[in-house]
Coordinates of C-alpha atoms in Angstrom, one line a residue:
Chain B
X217 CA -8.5 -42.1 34.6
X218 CA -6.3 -45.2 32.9
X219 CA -8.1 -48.2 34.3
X220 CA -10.6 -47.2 31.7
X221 CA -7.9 -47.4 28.9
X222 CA -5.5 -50.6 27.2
X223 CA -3.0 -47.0 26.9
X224 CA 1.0 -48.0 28.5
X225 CA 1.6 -44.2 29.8
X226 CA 5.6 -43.6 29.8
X227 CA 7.7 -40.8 30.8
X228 CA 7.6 -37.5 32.7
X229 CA 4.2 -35.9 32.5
X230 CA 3.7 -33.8 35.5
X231 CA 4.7 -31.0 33.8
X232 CA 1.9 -31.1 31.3
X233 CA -1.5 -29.6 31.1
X234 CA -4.2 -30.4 29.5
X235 CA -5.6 -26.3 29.1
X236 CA -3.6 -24.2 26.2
X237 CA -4.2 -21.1 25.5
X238 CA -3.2 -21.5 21.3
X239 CA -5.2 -18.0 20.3
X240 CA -2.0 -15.7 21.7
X241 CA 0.4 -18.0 20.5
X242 CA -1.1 -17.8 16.4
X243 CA 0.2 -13.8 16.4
X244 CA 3.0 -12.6 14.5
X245 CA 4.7 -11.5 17.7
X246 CA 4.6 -15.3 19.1
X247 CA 6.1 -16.4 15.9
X248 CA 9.3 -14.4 16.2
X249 CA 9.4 -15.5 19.9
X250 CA 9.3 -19.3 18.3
X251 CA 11.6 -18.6 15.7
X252 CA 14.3 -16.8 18.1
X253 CA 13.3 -19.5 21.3
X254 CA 13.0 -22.5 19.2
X255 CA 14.1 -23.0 16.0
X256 CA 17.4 -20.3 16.5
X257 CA 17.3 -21.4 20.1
X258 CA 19.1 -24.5 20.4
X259 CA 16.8 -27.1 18.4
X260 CA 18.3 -29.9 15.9
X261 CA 15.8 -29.6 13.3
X262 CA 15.6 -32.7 10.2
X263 CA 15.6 -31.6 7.2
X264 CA 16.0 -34.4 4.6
X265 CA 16.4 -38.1 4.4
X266 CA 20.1 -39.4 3.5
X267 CA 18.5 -41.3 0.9
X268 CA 19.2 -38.5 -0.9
X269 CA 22.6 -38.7 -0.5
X270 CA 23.8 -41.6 -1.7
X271 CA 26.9 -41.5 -3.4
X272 CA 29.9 -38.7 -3.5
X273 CA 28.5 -36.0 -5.5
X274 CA 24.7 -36.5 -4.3
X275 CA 23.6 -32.9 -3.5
X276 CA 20.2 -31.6 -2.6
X277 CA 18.9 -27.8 -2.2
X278 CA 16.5 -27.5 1.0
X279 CA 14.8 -24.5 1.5
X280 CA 14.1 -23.5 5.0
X281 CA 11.7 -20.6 4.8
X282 CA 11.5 -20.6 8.8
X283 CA 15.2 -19.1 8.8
X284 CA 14.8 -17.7 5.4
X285 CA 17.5 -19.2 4.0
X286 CA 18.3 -21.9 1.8
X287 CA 21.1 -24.8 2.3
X288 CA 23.3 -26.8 0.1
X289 CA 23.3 -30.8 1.5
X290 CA 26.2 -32.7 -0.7
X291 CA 28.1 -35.9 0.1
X292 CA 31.3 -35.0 -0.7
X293 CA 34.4 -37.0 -2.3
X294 CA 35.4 -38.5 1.2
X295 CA 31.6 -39.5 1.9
X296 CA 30.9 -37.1 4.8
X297 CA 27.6 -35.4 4.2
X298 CA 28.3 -32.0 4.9
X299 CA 25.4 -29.0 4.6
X300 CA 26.9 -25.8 3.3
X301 CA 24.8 -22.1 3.5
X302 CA 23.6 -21.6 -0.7
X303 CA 25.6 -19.0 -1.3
X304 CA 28.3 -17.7 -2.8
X305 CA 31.3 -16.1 -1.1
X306 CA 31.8 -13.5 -3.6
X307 CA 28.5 -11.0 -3.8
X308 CA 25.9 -13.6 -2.5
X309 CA 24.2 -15.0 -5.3
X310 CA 22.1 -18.1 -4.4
X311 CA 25.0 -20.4 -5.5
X312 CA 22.8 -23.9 -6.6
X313 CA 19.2 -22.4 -7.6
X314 CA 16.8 -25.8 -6.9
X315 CA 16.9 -29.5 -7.3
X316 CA 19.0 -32.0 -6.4
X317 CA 21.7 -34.3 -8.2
X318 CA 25.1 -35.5 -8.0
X319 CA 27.7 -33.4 -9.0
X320 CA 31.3 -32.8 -7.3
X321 CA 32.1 -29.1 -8.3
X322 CA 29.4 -26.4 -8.0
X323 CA 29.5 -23.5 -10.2
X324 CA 28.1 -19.7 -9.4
X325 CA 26.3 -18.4 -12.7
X326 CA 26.8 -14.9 -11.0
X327 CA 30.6 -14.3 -12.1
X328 CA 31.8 -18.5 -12.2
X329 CA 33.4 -19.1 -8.6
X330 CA 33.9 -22.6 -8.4
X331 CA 33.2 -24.7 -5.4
X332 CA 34.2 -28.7 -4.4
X333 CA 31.6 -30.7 -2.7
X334 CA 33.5 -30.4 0.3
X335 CA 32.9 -26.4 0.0
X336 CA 36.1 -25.3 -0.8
X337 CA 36.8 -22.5 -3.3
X338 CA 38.4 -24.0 -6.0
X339 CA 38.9 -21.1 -8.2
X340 CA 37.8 -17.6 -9.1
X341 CA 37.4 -15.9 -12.6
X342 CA 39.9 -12.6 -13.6
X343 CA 41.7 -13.7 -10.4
X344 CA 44.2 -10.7 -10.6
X345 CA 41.4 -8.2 -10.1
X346 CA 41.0 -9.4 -6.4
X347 CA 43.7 -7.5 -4.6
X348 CA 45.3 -9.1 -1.4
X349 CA 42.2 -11.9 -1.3
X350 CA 42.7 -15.3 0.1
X351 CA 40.9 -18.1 -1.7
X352 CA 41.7 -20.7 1.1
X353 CA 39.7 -18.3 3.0
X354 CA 36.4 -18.2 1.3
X355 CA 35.1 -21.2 1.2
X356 CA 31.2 -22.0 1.7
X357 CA 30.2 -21.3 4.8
X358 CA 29.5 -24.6 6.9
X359 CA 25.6 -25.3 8.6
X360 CA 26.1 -27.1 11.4
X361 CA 24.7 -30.9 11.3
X362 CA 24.7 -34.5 11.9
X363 CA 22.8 -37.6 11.2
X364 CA 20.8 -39.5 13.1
X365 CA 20.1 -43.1 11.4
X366 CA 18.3 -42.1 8.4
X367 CA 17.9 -37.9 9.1
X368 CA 19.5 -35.3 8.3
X369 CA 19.5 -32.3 10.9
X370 CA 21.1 -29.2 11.0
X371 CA 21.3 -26.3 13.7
X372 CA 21.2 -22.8 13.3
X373 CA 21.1 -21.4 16.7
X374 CA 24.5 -19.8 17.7
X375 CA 24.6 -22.3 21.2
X376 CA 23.5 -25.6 21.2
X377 CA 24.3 -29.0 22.6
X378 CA 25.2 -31.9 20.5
X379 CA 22.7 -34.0 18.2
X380 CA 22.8 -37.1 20.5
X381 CA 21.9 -34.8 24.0
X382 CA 18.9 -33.1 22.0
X383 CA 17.5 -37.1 20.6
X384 CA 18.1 -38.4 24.4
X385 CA 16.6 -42.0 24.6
X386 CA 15.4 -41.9 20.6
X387 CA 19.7 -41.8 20.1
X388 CA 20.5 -45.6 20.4
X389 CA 16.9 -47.0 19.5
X390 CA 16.5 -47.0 15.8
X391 CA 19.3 -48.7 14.5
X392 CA 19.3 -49.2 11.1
X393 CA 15.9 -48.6 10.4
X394 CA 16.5 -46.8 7.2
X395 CA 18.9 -49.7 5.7
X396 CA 17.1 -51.6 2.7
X397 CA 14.8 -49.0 2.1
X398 CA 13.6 -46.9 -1.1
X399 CA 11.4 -43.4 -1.0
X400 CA 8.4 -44.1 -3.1
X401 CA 6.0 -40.3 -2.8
X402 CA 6.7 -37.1 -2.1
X403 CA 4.5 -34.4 -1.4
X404 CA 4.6 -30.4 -0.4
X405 CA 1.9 -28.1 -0.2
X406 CA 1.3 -24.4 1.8
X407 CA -1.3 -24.3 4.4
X408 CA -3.0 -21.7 5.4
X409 CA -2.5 -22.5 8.6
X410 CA -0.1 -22.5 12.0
X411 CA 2.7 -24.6 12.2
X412 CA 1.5 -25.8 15.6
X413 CA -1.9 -26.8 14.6
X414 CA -0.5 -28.9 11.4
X415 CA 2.3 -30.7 14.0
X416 CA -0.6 -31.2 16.3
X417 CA -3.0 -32.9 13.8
X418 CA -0.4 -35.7 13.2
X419 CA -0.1 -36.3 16.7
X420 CA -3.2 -37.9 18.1
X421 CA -4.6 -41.2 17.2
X422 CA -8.1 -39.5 18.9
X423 CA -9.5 -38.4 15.6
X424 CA -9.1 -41.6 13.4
X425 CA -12.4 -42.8 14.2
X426 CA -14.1 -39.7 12.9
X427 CA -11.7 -38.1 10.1
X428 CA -10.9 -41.2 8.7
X429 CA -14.2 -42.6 7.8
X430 CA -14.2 -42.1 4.1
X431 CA -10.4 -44.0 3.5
X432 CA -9.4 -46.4 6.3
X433 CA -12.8 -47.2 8.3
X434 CA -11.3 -50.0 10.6
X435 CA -7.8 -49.9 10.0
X436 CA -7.5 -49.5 13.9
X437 CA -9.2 -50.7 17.1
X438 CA -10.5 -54.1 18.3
X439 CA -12.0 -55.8 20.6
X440 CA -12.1 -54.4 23.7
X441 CA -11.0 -50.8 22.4
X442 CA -13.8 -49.1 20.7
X443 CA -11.8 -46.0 20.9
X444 CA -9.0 -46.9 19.6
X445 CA -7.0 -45.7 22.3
X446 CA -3.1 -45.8 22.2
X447 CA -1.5 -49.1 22.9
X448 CA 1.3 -47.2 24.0
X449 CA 2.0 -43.3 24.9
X450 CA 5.7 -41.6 25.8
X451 CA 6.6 -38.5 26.5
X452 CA 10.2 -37.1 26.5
X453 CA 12.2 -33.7 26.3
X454 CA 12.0 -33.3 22.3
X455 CA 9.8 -36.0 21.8
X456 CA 6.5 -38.1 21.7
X457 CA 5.6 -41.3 20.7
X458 CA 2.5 -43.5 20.4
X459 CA 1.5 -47.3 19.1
X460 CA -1.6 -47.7 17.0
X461 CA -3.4 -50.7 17.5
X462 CA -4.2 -52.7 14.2
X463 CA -7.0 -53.9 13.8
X464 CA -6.9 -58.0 13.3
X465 CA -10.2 -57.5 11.6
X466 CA -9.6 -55.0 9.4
X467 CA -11.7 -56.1 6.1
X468 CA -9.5 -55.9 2.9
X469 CA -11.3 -53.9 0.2
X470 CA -11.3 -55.9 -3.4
X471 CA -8.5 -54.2 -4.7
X472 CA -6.1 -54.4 -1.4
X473 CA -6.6 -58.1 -1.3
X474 CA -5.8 -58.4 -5.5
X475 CA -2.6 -56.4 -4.9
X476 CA -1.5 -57.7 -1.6
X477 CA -2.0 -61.2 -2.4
X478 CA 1.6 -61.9 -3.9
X479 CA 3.4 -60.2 -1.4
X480 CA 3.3 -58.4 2.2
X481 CA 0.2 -56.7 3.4
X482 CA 1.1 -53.2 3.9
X483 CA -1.6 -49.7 5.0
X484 CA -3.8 -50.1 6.1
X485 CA -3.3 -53.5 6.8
X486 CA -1.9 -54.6 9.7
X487 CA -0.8 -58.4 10.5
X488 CA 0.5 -59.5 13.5
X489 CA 4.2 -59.1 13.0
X490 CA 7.2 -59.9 15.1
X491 CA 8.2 -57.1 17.5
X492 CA 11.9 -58.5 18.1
X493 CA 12.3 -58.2 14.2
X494 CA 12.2 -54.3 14.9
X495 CA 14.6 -51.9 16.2
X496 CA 13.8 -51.5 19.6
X497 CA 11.9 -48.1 19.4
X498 CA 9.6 -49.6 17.1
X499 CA 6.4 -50.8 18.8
X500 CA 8.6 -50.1 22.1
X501 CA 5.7 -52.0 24.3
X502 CA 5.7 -54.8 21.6
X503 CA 1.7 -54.8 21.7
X504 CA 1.2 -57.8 19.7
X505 CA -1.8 -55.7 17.6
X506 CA 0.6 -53.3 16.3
X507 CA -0.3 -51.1 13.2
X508 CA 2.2 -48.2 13.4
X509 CA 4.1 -45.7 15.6
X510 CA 3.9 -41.8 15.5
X511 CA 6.8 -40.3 16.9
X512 CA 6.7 -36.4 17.2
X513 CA 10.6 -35.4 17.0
X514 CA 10.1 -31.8 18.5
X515 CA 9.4 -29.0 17.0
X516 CA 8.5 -29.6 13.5
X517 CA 8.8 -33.2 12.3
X518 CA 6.6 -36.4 12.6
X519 CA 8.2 -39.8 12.0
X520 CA 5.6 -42.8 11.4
X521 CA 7.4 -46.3 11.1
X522 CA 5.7 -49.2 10.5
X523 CA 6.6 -52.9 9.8
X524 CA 7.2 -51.8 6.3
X525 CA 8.7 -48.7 5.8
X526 CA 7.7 -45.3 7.2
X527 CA 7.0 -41.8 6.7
X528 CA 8.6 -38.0 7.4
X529 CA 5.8 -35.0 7.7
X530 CA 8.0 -32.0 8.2
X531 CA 5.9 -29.1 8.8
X532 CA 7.9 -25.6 8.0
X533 CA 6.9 -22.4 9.5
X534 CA 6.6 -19.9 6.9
X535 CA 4.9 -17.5 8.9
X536 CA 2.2 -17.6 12.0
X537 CA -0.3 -17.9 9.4
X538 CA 1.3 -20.3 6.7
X539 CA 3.0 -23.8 6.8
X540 CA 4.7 -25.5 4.0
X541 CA 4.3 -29.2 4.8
X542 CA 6.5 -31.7 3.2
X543 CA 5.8 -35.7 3.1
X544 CA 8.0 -38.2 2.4
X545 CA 7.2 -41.8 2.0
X546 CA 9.7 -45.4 2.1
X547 CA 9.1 -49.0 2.0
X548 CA 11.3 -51.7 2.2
X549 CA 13.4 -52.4 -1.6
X550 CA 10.3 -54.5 -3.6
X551 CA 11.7 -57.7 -4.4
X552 CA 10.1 -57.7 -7.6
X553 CA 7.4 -55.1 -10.0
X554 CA 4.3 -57.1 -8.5
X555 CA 5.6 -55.9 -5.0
X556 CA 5.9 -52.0 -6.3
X557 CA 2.1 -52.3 -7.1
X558 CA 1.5 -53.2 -3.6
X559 CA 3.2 -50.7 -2.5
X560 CA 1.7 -48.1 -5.0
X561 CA -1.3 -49.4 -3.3
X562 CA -0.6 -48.4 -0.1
X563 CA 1.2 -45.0 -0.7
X564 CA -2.1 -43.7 -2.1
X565 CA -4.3 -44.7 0.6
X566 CA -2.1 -43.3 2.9
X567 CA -2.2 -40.2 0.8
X568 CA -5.5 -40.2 1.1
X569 CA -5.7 -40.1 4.6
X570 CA -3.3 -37.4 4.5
X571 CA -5.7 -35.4 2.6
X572 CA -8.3 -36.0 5.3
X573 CA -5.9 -34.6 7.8
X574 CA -5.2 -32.3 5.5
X575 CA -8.5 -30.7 5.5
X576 CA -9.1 -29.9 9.8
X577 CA -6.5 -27.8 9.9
X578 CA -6.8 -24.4 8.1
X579 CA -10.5 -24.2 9.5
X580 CA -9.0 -24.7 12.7
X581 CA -6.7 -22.1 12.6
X582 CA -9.7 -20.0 11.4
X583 CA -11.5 -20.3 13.9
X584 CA -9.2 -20.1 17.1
X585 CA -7.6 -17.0 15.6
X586 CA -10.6 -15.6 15.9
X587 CA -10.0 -15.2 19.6
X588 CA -13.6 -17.2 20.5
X589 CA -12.0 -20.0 22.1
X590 CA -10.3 -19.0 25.7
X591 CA -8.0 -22.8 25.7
X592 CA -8.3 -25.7 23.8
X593 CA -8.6 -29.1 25.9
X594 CA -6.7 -32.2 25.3
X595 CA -7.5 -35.8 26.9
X596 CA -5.4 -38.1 27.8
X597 CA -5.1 -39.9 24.3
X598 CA -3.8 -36.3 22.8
X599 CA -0.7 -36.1 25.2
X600 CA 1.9 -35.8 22.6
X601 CA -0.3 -32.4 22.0
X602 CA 0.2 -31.4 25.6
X603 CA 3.7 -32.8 25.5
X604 CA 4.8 -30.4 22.3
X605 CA 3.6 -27.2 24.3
X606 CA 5.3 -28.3 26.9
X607 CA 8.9 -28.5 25.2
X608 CA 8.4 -25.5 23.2
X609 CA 7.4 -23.3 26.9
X610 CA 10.2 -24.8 28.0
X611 CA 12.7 -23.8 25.2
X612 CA 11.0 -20.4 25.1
X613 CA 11.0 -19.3 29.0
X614 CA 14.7 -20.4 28.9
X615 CA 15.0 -17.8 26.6
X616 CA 13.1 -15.0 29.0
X617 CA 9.9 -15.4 26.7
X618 CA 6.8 -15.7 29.1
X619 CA 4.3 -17.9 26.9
X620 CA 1.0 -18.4 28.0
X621 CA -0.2 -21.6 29.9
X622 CA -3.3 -22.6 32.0
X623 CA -2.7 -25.3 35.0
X624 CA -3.7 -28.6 34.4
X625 CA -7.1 -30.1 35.6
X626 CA -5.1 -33.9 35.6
X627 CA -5.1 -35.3 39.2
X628 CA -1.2 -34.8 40.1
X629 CA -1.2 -38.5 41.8
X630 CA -2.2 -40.1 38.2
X631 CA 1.1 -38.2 36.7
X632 CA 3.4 -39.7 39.6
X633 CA 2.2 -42.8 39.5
X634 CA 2.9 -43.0 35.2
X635 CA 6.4 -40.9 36.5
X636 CA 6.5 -44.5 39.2
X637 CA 6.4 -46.9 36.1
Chain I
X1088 CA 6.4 -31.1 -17.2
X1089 CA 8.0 -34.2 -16.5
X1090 CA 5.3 -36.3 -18.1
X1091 CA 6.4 -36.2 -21.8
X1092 CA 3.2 -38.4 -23.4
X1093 CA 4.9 -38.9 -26.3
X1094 CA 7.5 -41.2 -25.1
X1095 CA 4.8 -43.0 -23.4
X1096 CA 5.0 -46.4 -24.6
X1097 CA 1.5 -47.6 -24.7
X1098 CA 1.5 -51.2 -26.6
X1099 CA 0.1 -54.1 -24.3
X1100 CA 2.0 -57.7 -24.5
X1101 CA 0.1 -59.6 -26.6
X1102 CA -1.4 -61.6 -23.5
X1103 CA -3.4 -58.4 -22.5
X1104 CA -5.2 -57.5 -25.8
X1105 CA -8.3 -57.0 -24.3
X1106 CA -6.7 -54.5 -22.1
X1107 CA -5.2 -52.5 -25.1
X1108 CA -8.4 -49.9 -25.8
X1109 CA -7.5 -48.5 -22.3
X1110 CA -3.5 -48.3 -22.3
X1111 CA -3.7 -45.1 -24.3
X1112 CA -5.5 -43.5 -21.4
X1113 CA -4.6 -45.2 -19.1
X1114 CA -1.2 -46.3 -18.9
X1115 CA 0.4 -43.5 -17.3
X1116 CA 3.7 -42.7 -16.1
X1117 CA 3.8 -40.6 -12.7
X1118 CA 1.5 -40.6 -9.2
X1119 CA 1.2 -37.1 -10.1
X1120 CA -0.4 -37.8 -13.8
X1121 CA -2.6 -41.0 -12.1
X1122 CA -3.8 -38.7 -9.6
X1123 CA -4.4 -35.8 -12.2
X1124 CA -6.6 -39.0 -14.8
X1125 CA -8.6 -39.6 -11.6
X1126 CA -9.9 -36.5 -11.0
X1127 CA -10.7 -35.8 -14.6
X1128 CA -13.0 -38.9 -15.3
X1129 CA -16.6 -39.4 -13.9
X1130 CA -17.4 -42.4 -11.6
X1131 CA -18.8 -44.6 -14.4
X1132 CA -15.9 -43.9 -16.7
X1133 CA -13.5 -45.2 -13.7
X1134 CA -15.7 -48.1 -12.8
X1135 CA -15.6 -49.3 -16.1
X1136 CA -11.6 -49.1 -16.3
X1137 CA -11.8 -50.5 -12.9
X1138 CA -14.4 -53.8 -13.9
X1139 CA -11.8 -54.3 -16.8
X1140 CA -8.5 -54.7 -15.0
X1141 CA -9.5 -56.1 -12.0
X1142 CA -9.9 -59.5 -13.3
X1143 CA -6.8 -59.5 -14.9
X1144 CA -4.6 -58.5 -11.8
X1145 CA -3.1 -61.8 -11.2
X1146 CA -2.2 -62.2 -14.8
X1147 CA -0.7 -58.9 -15.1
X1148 CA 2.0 -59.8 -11.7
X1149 CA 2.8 -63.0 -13.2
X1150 CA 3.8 -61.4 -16.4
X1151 CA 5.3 -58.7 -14.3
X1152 CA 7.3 -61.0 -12.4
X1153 CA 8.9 -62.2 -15.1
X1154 CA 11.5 -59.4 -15.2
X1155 CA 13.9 -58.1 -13.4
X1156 CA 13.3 -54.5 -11.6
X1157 CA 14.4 -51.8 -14.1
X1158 CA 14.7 -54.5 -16.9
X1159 CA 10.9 -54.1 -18.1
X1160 CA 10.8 -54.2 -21.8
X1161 CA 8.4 -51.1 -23.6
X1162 CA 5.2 -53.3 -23.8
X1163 CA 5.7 -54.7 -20.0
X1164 CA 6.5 -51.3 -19.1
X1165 CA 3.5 -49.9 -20.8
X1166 CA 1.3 -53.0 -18.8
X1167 CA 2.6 -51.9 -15.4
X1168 CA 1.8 -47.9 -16.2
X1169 CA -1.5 -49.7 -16.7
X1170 CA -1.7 -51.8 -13.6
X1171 CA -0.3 -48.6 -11.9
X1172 CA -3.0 -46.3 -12.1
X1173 CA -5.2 -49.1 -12.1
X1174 CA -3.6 -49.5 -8.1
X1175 CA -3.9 -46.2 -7.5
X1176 CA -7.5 -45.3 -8.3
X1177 CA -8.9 -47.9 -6.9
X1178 CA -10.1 -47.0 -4.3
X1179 CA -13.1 -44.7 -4.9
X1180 CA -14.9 -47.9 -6.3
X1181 CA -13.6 -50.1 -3.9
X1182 CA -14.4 -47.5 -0.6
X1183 CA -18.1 -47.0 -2.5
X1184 CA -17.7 -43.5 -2.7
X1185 CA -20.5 -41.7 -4.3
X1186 CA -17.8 -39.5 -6.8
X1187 CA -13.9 -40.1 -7.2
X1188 CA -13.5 -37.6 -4.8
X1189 CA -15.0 -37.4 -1.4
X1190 CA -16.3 -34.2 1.2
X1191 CA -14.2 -32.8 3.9
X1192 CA -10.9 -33.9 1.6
X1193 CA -8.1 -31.2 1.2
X1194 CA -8.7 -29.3 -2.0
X1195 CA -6.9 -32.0 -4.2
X1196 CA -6.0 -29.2 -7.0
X1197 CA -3.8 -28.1 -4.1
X1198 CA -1.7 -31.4 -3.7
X1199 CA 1.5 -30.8 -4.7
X1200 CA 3.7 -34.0 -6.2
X1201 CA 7.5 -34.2 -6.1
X1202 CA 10.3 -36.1 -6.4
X1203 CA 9.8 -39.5 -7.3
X1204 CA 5.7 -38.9 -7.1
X1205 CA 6.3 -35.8 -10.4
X1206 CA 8.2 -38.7 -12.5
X1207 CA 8.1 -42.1 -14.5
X1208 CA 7.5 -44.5 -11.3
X1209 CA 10.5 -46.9 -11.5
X1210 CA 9.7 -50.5 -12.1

């Protein structure tokens, strides 16, 4: 295998197999191993961008129904971002009920405790009633969290490293990618489905040629790759990235060509484009046919940068049978209103795809819960798959959890020699 | 709801006349209400709205272009709601689909919009 292939393979793959056993790992029991093993053992999970956040005051309410809980992100007078638990010290009212805004001084409606941005408790009502109590000592209660470029991540688990050991190599090779840049869609919705099979259907570039026939028929591939294989393919502890190759044929539809004619060509269209323009994660093989990365930051989140602007796809376990997926779309600021219709452009084809992707996955789930399939089996092309059942095994036997795995049918010499490179 | 028709402003510059039997339609404010229009109308109804505006794309940039970001007065702002869901239902008569929605999508009644895809789509 790989001679037959334009694929770059990066990183440490030995440990991968190409056999898993999903059906045991879609019960309720497996769930509340993942939630204790994963997402309360040690990960740094994004939540939001901090576009979100961008003056003192700017707050947002994230609900995370996978810790059943909901937090309080607000930039405070001083600038730090700072993510707070939504609740109120007194009786635990949900402190800031939904939305987001900018305000410095948050307000219980359950008896008017008054918080600063920063989470101290600023004051209480009928004050003489609480005997012996300590305002200074009743602030919100702080969610731990960092920010890495343009996310947001918190961490929930009572021991855990620091932000930059969990991103590894990602840490130093995005910077500034989020500078310049506006959100332009946003989109949530509640599968029917497991969180691992939605994460997995972003991951592979293996099912564009089939799934995406009806929205973007040649926005990848060329010559020589009838596939459409990955340009490039890395593995890493918490994290999997691929290059999609553009195609340099791509035919613009009538109304793509209108609409991009004043300005940049954006999704599905994919000019040749100067990799040393881009942080150096972006295209990190600078294949000259470049549409797009996909970077899988473990467990739940997909990052898709392209020369434009990119996309989040968090993916939110609400239970082993329900995902709440959120998507969040940027380009670079549009010089001008002709450039936002471009852009419009672009963010509904893309959405459009989405809703292809959209449509595999609750079937799926369907069907493999139905116990038929022993394993499902993942080429070579589908590694960040392998790779993200790798990293969550390893987070959960760490933990004394003993998830299921088959060994892998990959020669072990092709794995050294990518483990060589 | 966040799309409040009645503010809508719905006059054309004087430039896009022939355009002005479709504004009250068709200018609309948000993703979410472009999105909603599209899956209301048949395939002829959007071709024709399609066969209208697609000549006058150019145009309606240039006169776009004029302004500023955020400085759109009511009658440019009502021409790029236009040009706006013009963009963004497009493409089932420029992919040749046989409806204005296709087979094996997600359930689009399903799609949830937020954020800025729920509200007046800035200029």
């Amino acid at each position: 295998m790989g001679t037959d292939s334009i694929t770059i393979f990066r990183g440490e793959t030995a440990h991968l197999s190409n056999r898993v056993p999903v059906a045991p790992r879609l019960t309720k029991e497996f769930y509340e191993q993942e939630v204790a093993g994963i997402f309360r053992g040690g990960a740094w999970v994004s939540i939001a961008s901090v576009q979100d956040f961008k003056e003192p005051g700017s707050y947002k309410v994230i609900e995370l129904p996978t810790f059943k809980t909901s937090v309080l992100a607000v930039r405070g007078e001083d600038g730090e971002l700072r993510v707070f638990h939504n609740v109120c010290r007194h009786r635990g009212d949900k402190l800031v009920h939904g939305g987001s805004g900018c305000k410095l001084r948050f307000t219980c409606g359950f008896h008017g405790w008054r918080y600063g941005a920063n989470g101290e408790l600023l004051s209480i009502t009928d004050d003489t009633q609480f005997r012996g109590f300590k305002r200074e000592e009743h602030g919100l209660l702080p969610v731990d969290s960092g920010v890495w470029q343009d996310l947001l991540y918190i961490n929930l688990s009572k021991e855990h490293g620091t932000l930059e050991e969990w991103m590894g190599p990602l840490w130093n090779q995005y910077v500034n990618y989020g500078q310049g840049i506006e959100k332009v869609s946003e989109y949530r919705m509640v599968l029917r489905t497991n969180w691992n099979l939605a994460v997995n259907a972003f991951c592979e570039g293996y099912h564009n040629l089939f799934i995406h026939k009806n929205t973007v028929p040649d926005y990848q591939g060329g010559k020589g790759n009838p596939m459409r294989h990955r340009a490039y393919l890395e593995v890493g502890p918490h994290f999997g990235r691929y290059s999609a190759h553009g195609n340099q044929n791509h035919k613009a539809t009538p109304a793509e060509a209108a609409v991009y004619a004043h300005g940049d060509k954006l999704f599905p269209w994919f000019p040749k484009t100067d990799p040393g323009a881009l942080p150096q994660g972006m295209n990190p093989s600078h294949f000259p046919e470049w549409a797009f990365d996909i970077v899988h930051l473990f467990p739940n989140c997909v990052f898709n940068p392209q020369a434009h602007g990119y996309q989040y796809l968090w993916f939110w376990p609400i239970d082993a049978d329900h995902t709440e997926i959120r998507v969040e779309a940027f380009f670079r600021k549009a010089p001008n209103p002709g450039a936002r219709l471009a852009q419009a452009y672009s963010k509904v084809r893309l959405r459009e795809v989405l809703r292809e992707d959209l449509a595999t996955m609750e079937a799926a789930h369907a069907a493999i819960s139905s116990q038929a399939l022993p394993y499902i089996v993942l080429s070579q092309q589908e590694m960040l798959i392998q790779n993200h059942y790798a990293a969550a095994n390893r987070m959960l036997q760490a933990k004394g959890f003993n998830p299921p795995t088959l060994p892998s049918t990959v020669d072990p010499e092709w794995s050294a020699g990518v483990a060589a490179q | 709801m966040s799309n409040e028709k009645s503010d809508l402003p719905t006059q054309l510059p004087a430039a896009f006349a022939d355009l002005q039997p479709f504004a009250a339609e068709w200018a609309l404010p948000s993703e979410q209400a472009r999105y909603l229009k599209l899956h209301a109308v048949t395939l002829d109804q959007l071709r024709t709205f399609y066969e209208a505006v697609f000549p006058r794309i150019d145009a309606i940039v240039a006169h776009l272009n004029q302004y500023q970001r955020g400085q759109l007065p009511a009658e440019a702002m009502a021409l790029y709601n236009l040009a706006l869901t013009f963009t963004e239902t497009s493409h089932p008569i420029d992919l040749r689909w046989r409806d204005v929605d296709f087979d094996d999508a997600y359930n689009w009644r399903a799609f949830g919009f937020v954020g800025p895809s729920a509200t007046q789509t800035e200029s």
